[in-house]
Short mmCIF file of C-alpha atoms and ligand atoms in Angstrom, two decimals:
data_model
loop_
_atom_site.label_atom_id
_atom_site.label_comp_id
_atom_site.label_asym_id
_atom_site.label_seq_id
_atom_site.Cartn_x
_atom_site.Cartn_y
_atom_site.Cartn_z
CA MET A 751 -5.47 28.00 42.83
CA ILE A 752 -8.33 29.48 40.93
CA THR A 753 -10.02 32.34 42.76
CA SER A 754 -13.05 32.24 43.75
CA ALA A 755 -14.71 35.21 41.90
CA VAL A 756 -13.36 33.38 38.12
CA HIS A 757 -14.46 29.78 39.49
CA THR A 758 -17.85 31.52 40.14
CA LEU A 759 -18.17 32.65 36.59
CA ALA A 760 -16.42 29.63 35.10
CA THR A 761 -19.32 27.27 35.79
CA GLU A 762 -22.24 30.05 35.30
CA LEU A 763 -21.39 30.67 32.03
CA THR A 764 -23.07 28.55 29.27
CA GLY A 765 -21.73 26.34 27.00
CA ASP A 766 -22.27 28.67 24.28
CA ASP A 767 -20.51 31.63 25.90
CA LEU A 768 -17.43 29.75 26.18
CA PRO A 769 -14.43 29.82 25.44
CA ALA A 770 -13.96 32.96 27.76
CA TYR A 771 -11.12 34.72 28.74
CA VAL A 772 -11.66 35.90 33.08
CA TYR A 773 -9.36 38.36 34.04
CA ASP A 774 -9.12 39.02 38.04
CA LEU A 775 -8.19 42.55 38.50
CA PRO A 776 -8.20 42.44 41.93
CA ALA A 777 -5.97 39.64 42.00
CA LEU A 778 -3.92 41.87 39.57
CA ARG A 779 -4.34 44.80 41.38
CA ALA A 780 -2.44 43.26 44.68
CA HIS A 781 -0.23 41.29 42.69
CA ALA A 782 1.15 44.97 40.99
CA ARG A 783 0.75 46.55 44.85
CA ALA A 784 2.68 43.74 46.34
CA VAL A 785 5.53 43.93 43.37
CA ARG A 786 6.04 47.50 43.92
CA ASP A 787 6.10 47.38 47.60
CA ALA A 788 9.07 44.92 47.22
CA LEU A 789 10.81 46.96 45.40
CA PRO A 790 13.31 50.30 46.17
CA PRO A 791 11.05 53.67 46.02
CA GLY A 792 13.35 55.11 43.76
CA LEU A 793 13.36 52.30 41.39
CA GLU A 794 11.14 53.11 38.44
CA LEU A 795 8.72 50.31 37.47
CA TYR A 796 7.51 49.94 33.65
CA TYR A 797 5.20 47.59 32.53
CA ALA A 798 5.70 46.33 28.96
CA ALA A 799 2.68 46.70 27.23
CA LYS A 800 3.18 43.96 24.48
CA ALA A 801 2.60 41.48 27.40
CA ASN A 802 -0.98 42.15 27.84
CA PRO A 803 -1.96 45.48 26.36
CA ALA A 804 -6.43 45.43 27.07
CA PRO A 805 -7.25 48.53 28.29
CA PRO A 806 -8.60 47.21 31.88
CA VAL A 807 -5.38 45.39 32.51
CA LEU A 808 -3.35 48.82 31.81
CA ARG A 809 -5.90 50.95 33.80
CA THR A 810 -5.19 48.44 36.77
CA LEU A 811 -1.76 48.75 36.66
CA ALA A 812 -1.67 52.38 36.40
CA PRO A 813 -1.73 53.52 40.36
CA HIS A 814 1.46 50.87 41.18
CA VAL A 815 3.91 51.49 37.88
CA THR A 816 5.66 54.42 36.45
CA GLY A 817 4.95 54.25 33.09
CA TYR A 818 4.45 51.74 30.31
CA GLU A 819 7.09 50.22 27.62
CA VAL A 820 5.68 50.52 24.36
CA ALA A 821 7.15 48.79 21.13
CA SER A 822 5.24 49.90 17.90
CA GLY A 823 3.11 53.14 16.89
CA GLY A 824 0.33 50.90 17.36
CA GLU A 825 1.14 50.85 20.84
CA VAL A 826 1.91 54.28 21.29
CA GLU A 827 -1.73 55.30 20.11
CA HIS A 828 -3.63 52.65 22.12
CA VAL A 829 -1.34 52.84 25.73
CA ARG A 830 -1.90 57.11 25.37
CA ALA A 831 -5.72 56.52 24.96
CA ALA A 832 -6.09 53.94 27.86
CA VAL A 833 -3.85 55.49 30.26
CA PRO A 834 -3.99 59.60 29.01
CA GLY A 835 -0.94 61.07 30.69
CA ALA A 836 1.04 58.14 31.39
CA PRO A 837 4.75 58.18 30.52
CA LEU A 838 5.83 56.07 27.60
CA ALA A 839 8.94 54.94 26.65
CA PHE A 840 8.82 53.78 23.05
CA GLY A 841 11.41 50.66 21.99
CA GLY A 842 11.67 47.72 19.51
CA PRO A 843 13.30 47.63 16.45
CA GLY A 844 12.50 48.99 12.86
CA LYS A 845 10.26 51.89 14.04
CA THR A 846 9.49 53.78 10.96
CA GLU A 847 10.18 57.38 9.97
CA GLY A 848 5.86 57.88 10.45
CA GLU A 849 6.07 56.18 13.72
CA LEU A 850 8.70 58.43 15.18
CA ARG A 851 6.90 61.25 13.85
CA ARG A 852 3.59 60.44 15.54
CA ALA A 853 5.50 59.46 18.91
CA LEU A 854 6.75 62.87 18.99
CA THR A 855 3.48 64.54 18.67
CA LEU A 856 2.17 62.48 21.01
CA GLY A 857 5.07 63.50 23.35
CA VAL A 858 6.38 60.09 23.99
CA GLU A 859 8.92 60.42 26.63
CA ARG A 860 11.76 58.29 26.32
CA PHE A 861 12.86 56.48 23.06
CA HIS A 862 14.90 53.54 23.12
CA VAL A 863 16.94 53.82 19.95
CA GLU A 864 17.66 50.41 18.42
CA SER A 865 20.21 51.48 15.90
CA GLU A 866 22.65 54.18 14.58
CA GLN A 867 20.01 54.85 11.53
CA GLU A 868 17.04 55.17 13.79
CA LEU A 869 19.31 57.60 15.97
CA ARG A 870 19.62 59.97 12.69
CA LEU A 871 16.18 59.48 11.73
CA LEU A 872 14.58 60.36 15.13
CA ALA A 873 16.96 63.44 14.90
CA GLY A 874 15.70 64.24 11.31
CA VAL A 875 12.23 64.03 12.49
CA ALA A 876 12.69 65.71 15.83
CA GLU A 877 14.63 68.48 13.80
CA ASP A 878 11.50 68.95 11.23
CA ALA A 879 9.28 69.19 13.39
CA ARG A 880 11.33 71.70 15.53
CA ILE A 881 11.20 69.88 18.53
CA ASP A 882 14.53 70.84 20.50
CA ALA A 883 14.54 68.26 23.25
CA VAL A 884 14.24 64.27 23.06
CA ASP A 885 15.20 62.07 25.35
CA VAL A 886 16.84 58.84 24.16
CA LEU A 887 18.31 55.71 25.61
CA LEU A 888 20.38 53.77 23.47
CA ARG A 889 19.52 50.02 23.82
CA VAL A 890 22.83 47.79 24.26
CA ASN A 891 23.42 44.24 24.12
CA VAL A 892 25.98 44.79 27.36
CA PRO A 893 28.58 42.04 26.63
CA LEU A 894 28.30 39.38 30.07
CA ALA A 895 30.76 36.98 30.52
CA SER A 896 29.13 33.50 29.52
CA ASP A 897 28.72 32.11 32.97
CA GLU A 898 26.56 35.45 34.05
CA LEU A 899 23.37 34.12 32.64
CA GLY A 900 23.30 30.33 33.72
CA GLY A 901 20.58 28.47 31.98
CA ALA A 902 18.69 31.66 31.18
CA ALA A 903 16.01 30.18 28.62
CA LEU A 904 16.23 32.75 26.16
CA ALA A 905 19.56 34.89 26.10
CA MET A 906 19.66 37.85 24.27
CA GLY A 907 22.60 39.73 25.23
CA GLY A 908 25.88 39.14 24.35
CA ARG A 909 25.35 37.40 21.32
CA PRO A 910 24.56 38.36 17.52
CA SER A 911 21.38 39.89 18.05
CA PRO A 912 18.97 42.29 15.62
CA PHE A 913 17.49 44.13 18.86
CA GLY A 914 19.88 47.30 20.22
CA LEU A 915 23.39 48.52 19.77
CA ASP A 916 26.58 46.35 20.15
CA PRO A 917 29.41 48.30 22.09
CA GLU A 918 31.16 49.55 19.34
CA ALA A 919 28.06 51.12 17.37
CA VAL A 920 27.53 53.14 20.85
CA GLN A 921 30.85 54.93 20.04
CA ARG A 922 29.72 56.12 16.46
CA CYS A 923 26.37 56.97 18.17
CA LEU A 924 27.94 59.29 20.50
CA PRO A 925 28.39 62.08 18.04
CA LEU A 926 24.86 62.29 17.35
CA LEU A 927 23.92 63.21 21.06
CA SER A 928 24.06 66.37 22.71
CA GLY A 929 26.22 66.12 25.59
CA ALA A 930 28.55 63.95 23.96
CA GLY A 931 29.21 66.37 21.14
CA SER A 932 26.37 67.11 19.12
CA ARG A 933 23.89 70.49 18.94
CA GLY A 934 20.99 68.23 17.88
CA PRO A 935 18.08 67.72 19.76
CA LEU A 936 18.52 64.26 20.75
CA ARG A 937 20.02 64.24 24.18
CA LEU A 938 21.70 60.82 25.78
CA ARG A 939 19.76 60.21 28.98
CA GLY A 940 20.73 56.62 29.74
CA ILE A 941 21.04 53.13 28.71
CA HIS A 942 18.55 50.23 27.96
CA ALA A 943 19.02 46.70 27.99
CA HIS A 944 16.76 43.92 27.73
CA LEU A 945 19.26 40.81 27.60
CA ALA A 946 17.17 37.61 28.15
CA SER A 947 13.97 36.60 29.65
CA GLY A 948 12.99 33.85 32.02
CA LEU A 949 15.49 34.53 34.76
CA ASP A 950 15.39 34.55 38.28
CA ALA A 951 15.89 37.03 40.65
CA PRO A 952 19.76 36.51 41.42
CA ALA A 953 19.90 35.98 38.01
CA GLN A 954 18.28 39.26 36.91
CA LEU A 955 20.35 40.66 39.43
CA THR A 956 23.60 39.68 38.30
CA VAL A 957 22.42 40.94 34.94
CA ALA A 958 21.31 44.40 36.32
CA ALA A 959 24.78 45.08 37.94
CA ALA A 960 26.74 44.29 34.64
CA ILE A 961 24.40 46.76 32.89
CA ALA A 962 24.51 49.46 35.46
CA ASP A 963 28.93 48.71 35.89
CA TRP A 964 28.56 49.24 31.68
CA ALA A 965 26.66 52.59 31.38
CA ARG A 966 28.73 53.98 34.23
CA LYS A 967 31.91 53.31 32.39
CA LEU A 968 30.56 54.33 29.35
CA SER A 969 29.23 58.01 31.49
CA GLU A 970 32.78 58.06 32.99
CA ARG A 971 34.65 57.29 29.92
CA HIS A 972 32.90 59.86 27.68
CA GLY A 973 31.94 62.50 30.61
CA LEU A 974 28.34 62.15 29.81
CA ASP A 975 26.76 64.17 32.89
CA ASP A 976 22.98 63.48 31.49
CA LEU A 977 23.16 59.88 31.19
CA THR A 978 21.53 59.13 34.72
CA GLU A 979 19.31 56.41 33.76
CA VAL A 980 19.59 52.70 33.82
CA ASN A 981 16.75 50.63 32.45
CA VAL A 982 17.83 47.07 32.98
CA GLY A 983 14.74 45.63 30.83
CA GLY A 984 12.17 43.00 31.63
CA GLY A 985 12.38 39.06 31.50
CA MET A 986 11.47 38.08 34.99
CA GLY A 987 10.91 34.55 35.34
CA VAL A 988 7.54 32.84 35.64
CA ASP A 989 7.31 28.93 35.88
CA TYR A 990 4.41 27.15 33.98
CA ALA A 991 4.96 23.84 35.48
CA HIS A 992 4.79 25.34 38.95
CA PRO A 993 2.21 28.27 38.91
CA ASP A 994 2.85 28.92 42.65
CA ARG A 995 6.40 29.47 42.82
CA ARG A 996 6.74 33.28 41.87
CA PHE A 997 9.50 35.52 40.94
CA ASP A 998 11.26 36.59 44.45
CA TRP A 999 10.53 39.94 44.07
CA ALA A 1000 11.75 40.51 47.87
CA ALA A 1001 14.76 39.33 47.01
CA TYR A 1002 15.02 41.36 43.98
CA GLY A 1003 13.80 44.55 45.68
CA LYS A 1004 16.64 43.86 48.26
CA GLY A 1005 19.11 43.24 45.77
CA MET A 1006 17.83 46.35 43.40
CA ALA A 1007 18.45 48.80 46.22
CA ASP A 1008 22.12 47.52 47.11
CA LEU A 1009 22.75 48.21 43.42
CA ALA A 1010 21.04 51.78 43.75
CA LEU A 1011 23.08 52.16 46.59
CA ARG A 1012 26.55 51.09 44.34
CA HIS A 1013 25.20 53.74 41.56
CA PRO A 1014 24.10 57.19 43.19
CA GLY A 1015 22.65 59.58 41.04
CA ARG A 1016 21.44 57.33 38.85
CA THR A 1017 17.47 56.36 38.27
CA LEU A 1018 17.43 52.40 37.74
CA ARG A 1019 14.29 51.00 36.02
CA ILE A 1020 12.96 47.75 35.11
CA GLU A 1021 10.27 47.16 32.30
CA PRO A 1022 8.79 43.47 33.21
CA GLY A 1023 5.56 42.42 31.14
CA ARG A 1024 4.99 38.67 31.88
CA ALA A 1025 5.64 38.60 35.64
CA LEU A 1026 3.18 41.14 36.30
CA THR A 1027 -0.06 40.22 34.24
CA VAL A 1028 0.33 36.58 33.62
CA TYR A 1029 -1.41 35.23 36.63
CA CYS A 1030 -4.48 37.08 36.32
CA GLY A 1031 -6.04 35.81 33.48
CA TRP A 1032 -7.71 32.32 32.89
CA TYR A 1033 -8.99 30.72 29.43
CA VAL A 1034 -11.77 29.35 30.54
CA THR A 1035 -13.65 26.04 28.19
CA GLU A 1036 -15.74 23.07 28.18
CA VAL A 1037 -14.95 19.21 27.27
CA LEU A 1038 -16.75 18.84 24.02
CA ASP A 1039 -15.78 15.40 23.46
CA ILE A 1040 -13.23 12.51 24.82
CA LYS A 1041 -11.94 9.26 22.68
CA HIS A 1042 -8.92 7.13 22.38
CA SER A 1043 -6.88 6.54 19.54
CA GLY A 1044 -3.91 3.93 19.43
CA GLY A 1045 -4.43 3.72 23.21
CA GLU A 1046 -4.19 6.99 24.14
CA ALA A 1047 -6.84 9.36 25.46
CA PHE A 1048 -7.82 12.83 23.89
CA ALA A 1049 -10.18 15.89 25.15
CA VAL A 1050 -11.28 17.83 22.37
CA LEU A 1051 -12.18 21.60 23.96
CA ARG A 1052 -14.27 24.04 22.40
CA GLY A 1053 -11.55 26.80 21.51
CA GLY A 1054 -7.81 26.19 21.31
CA THR A 1055 -4.55 27.38 20.37
CA HIS A 1056 -5.93 30.14 17.96
CA HIS A 1057 -7.15 31.38 21.22
CA ILE A 1058 -4.13 30.76 23.44
CA ARG A 1059 -1.10 30.06 21.66
CA THR A 1060 1.28 29.91 24.70
CA PRO A 1061 1.62 26.43 25.28
CA ALA A 1062 2.32 25.76 21.05
CA THR A 1063 4.64 29.07 21.04
CA LYS A 1064 6.46 27.57 24.38
CA GLN A 1065 5.92 23.94 23.96
CA HIS A 1066 4.84 23.56 27.24
CA ASP A 1067 1.78 21.95 28.87
CA GLN A 1068 -0.58 25.28 30.10
CA PRO A 1069 -1.57 24.61 33.65
CA PHE A 1070 -4.96 23.96 34.06
CA GLN A 1071 -7.66 23.38 37.07
CA LEU A 1072 -10.38 20.96 36.24
CA LEU A 1073 -14.08 22.19 36.83
CA PRO A 1074 -16.28 19.20 36.99
CA MET A 1075 -19.69 19.73 35.79
CA ASP A 1076 -22.18 17.90 37.06
CA THR A 1077 -24.39 17.30 33.97
CA THR A 1078 -25.54 13.82 34.85
CA ALA A 1079 -29.14 15.18 35.38
CA THR A 1080 -29.18 17.41 32.27
CA TRP A 1081 -27.51 14.84 30.20
CA THR A 1082 -30.19 14.07 27.82
CA ARG A 1083 -28.10 12.47 24.90
CA PRO A 1084 -29.29 9.15 24.85
CA TRP A 1085 -25.67 7.77 24.98
CA ALA A 1086 -23.43 7.17 27.95
CA ARG A 1087 -21.17 10.37 28.69
CA PRO A 1088 -17.96 10.04 26.98
CA ALA A 1089 -15.65 10.04 30.14
CA VAL A 1090 -11.73 9.11 31.20
CA ARG A 1091 -11.04 7.92 34.63
CA GLU A 1092 -6.90 7.70 35.81
CA GLU A 1093 -5.45 8.18 33.07
CA PRO A 1094 -3.58 10.29 30.92
CA VAL A 1095 -5.33 12.22 28.34
CA THR A 1096 -4.08 15.03 25.83
CA LEU A 1097 -6.04 18.14 25.93
CA VAL A 1098 -6.41 19.48 22.28
CA GLY A 1099 -8.66 22.33 20.47
CA GLN A 1100 -10.92 22.50 17.82
CA LEU A 1101 -7.96 23.26 15.00
CA CYS A 1102 -7.28 20.56 12.28
CA THR A 1103 -3.49 20.54 12.68
CA PRO A 1104 -1.64 18.19 15.39
CA LYS A 1105 -0.01 21.34 16.83
CA ASP A 1106 -3.42 22.45 18.56
CA VAL A 1107 -2.21 21.09 21.96
CA LEU A 1108 -2.76 22.80 25.08
CA ALA A 1109 -1.55 20.21 27.40
CA ARG A 1110 -0.08 16.52 26.62
CA ARG A 1111 -0.60 13.09 28.52
CA VAL A 1112 -1.33 14.86 31.96
CA GLN A 1113 -2.93 12.49 34.56
CA VAL A 1114 -6.30 13.38 35.48
CA PRO A 1115 -8.56 11.75 38.12
CA GLU A 1116 -11.87 11.90 35.66
CA LEU A 1117 -12.75 13.99 32.69
CA ARG A 1118 -15.93 14.00 31.09
CA ALA A 1119 -17.97 15.25 28.04
CA GLY A 1120 -19.37 18.73 29.57
CA ASP A 1121 -16.91 19.37 32.08
CA ARG A 1122 -15.17 22.33 32.11
CA VAL A 1123 -11.37 23.38 31.98
CA ALA A 1124 -9.65 26.63 33.48
CA PHE A 1125 -6.22 27.34 31.98
CA ALA A 1126 -4.25 29.52 34.06
CA MET A 1127 -1.65 31.74 33.70
CA ALA A 1128 -3.26 33.18 30.74
CA GLY A 1129 -3.01 36.57 31.38
CA ALA A 1130 0.07 37.41 29.28
CA TYR A 1131 1.15 36.39 26.17
CA ALA A 1132 -1.98 34.59 25.53
CA TRP A 1133 -4.89 36.30 23.39
CA ASN A 1134 -2.78 39.04 22.01
CA ILE A 1135 -0.34 36.81 20.42
CA SER A 1136 -2.91 34.30 19.20
CA HIS A 1137 -3.95 33.34 15.58
CA HIS A 1138 -7.42 34.24 15.67
CA ASP A 1139 -8.62 34.08 12.46
CA PHE A 1140 -7.32 30.81 11.52
CA LEU A 1141 -10.45 27.91 11.10
CA MET A 1142 -13.15 30.89 11.89
CA HIS A 1143 -14.02 30.01 15.01
CA PRO A 1144 -16.28 31.94 17.03
CA ARG A 1145 -14.00 34.38 19.32
CA PRO A 1146 -13.82 33.77 22.93
CA GLY A 1147 -15.91 36.23 25.57
CA PHE A 1148 -13.91 38.29 27.43
CA HIS A 1149 -14.42 39.03 31.25
CA TYR A 1150 -12.87 41.68 33.44
CA LEU A 1151 -14.13 41.07 36.84
CA ASP A 1152 -13.78 43.78 39.44
CA THR A 1153 -15.63 44.14 42.35
C1 LIG B 1463 8.99 41.79 26.02
C2 LIG B 1463 9.95 43.42 26.22
C3 LIG B 1463 9.88 43.52 27.79
C4 LIG B 1463 9.04 42.41 28.52
O1 LIG B 1463 9.54 41.06 28.78
P1 LIG B 1463 8.94 40.29 29.74
O2 LIG B 1463 9.37 39.17 29.34
O3 LIG B 1463 7.64 39.91 29.13
O4 LIG B 1463 9.04 40.73 31.19
C5 LIG B 1463 10.47 44.04 28.07
N1 LIG B 1463 11.49 44.65 27.32
C6 LIG B 1463 11.62 44.61 26.19
C7 LIG B 1463 12.70 45.55 25.13
C8 LIG B 1463 10.86 43.74 25.10
O5 LIG B 1463 10.94 43.21 24.15
#
């Protein structure tokens, strides 16, 4: 359901102010607090900044998260500046020497190392900078039994992957890490894994247990006393078809508390992105035109997937709420207001490509030119993953509501 603050602004903006992204920061704050409260106190919650790195979003989350997971030199700079002093964990494949050097200069707290070469590069850069202690987590493709993930949308673990290290490669990395043989600057603090996204709470708990067990075995086998951290990644599921069905943080928190009891002396950490911020953002626009083709109804909206690429990448119908605008009084054009009633309509944008579809053949009671549509679940992987410059339409407005 659209929040009243978003609803009010969405109907007050003029047509030329649309499309607009509207973020409900009090709703984000309440959600983040509820997530944090559901988790055991010792569990560390990092926010994966790539889901939505807008500074007001990062700052709203700050009191409720332990730190931020960043995945590029750009994100390191950006998040440091937006929330100074917050711990950063720098992950992502293909880190360059320049990015590593800059991250060390900025005092990034944790490095999630994705390959053997990256470990060597980091060691070299740290030695050049005369930094004698760098905290490393090795990102590992922890093997999972084939039935462990069930129907995970995007499985990344236990199968060929450009991310992280396979278990055999971990063996080759150990001699480069202090605590495991090396006298160099890199200290193996833990294991990191991000194996799948879109998992529900029971599946996430299964994966977390597999990662923690794998870390314990590695540490026992090699006597790695400094290996005290286990980051089990993000990927908590959200359901675009049912915006009201949320990830079961209460069950997850309880399960993670049990897991922590089975792993005394280890700090467990998670790094969700989407499930934290997706609900706080709305993409609001208006119907420009309505027409029929081949017996099907199309509503052409101001804006499109160059602003909100999510439905195109995920091939889903973006959930939305209709905001009828009674412009009959102001409908000054000397022709009838284009409208559809009680029939399926496809909501498209202004791009000259058949892929510019926001929702396909959705049943509506009534939709008229001038009515507004507020797309929900636009707070993560929406604006920041979109190809803004394609076709040179104006950019949307951005409104961060906070009262
Ligand atoms: C993208 C990403 C996340 C966050 O994933 P969500 O599905 O947004 O929760 C966490 N960790 C890593 C390594 C990632 O690449």
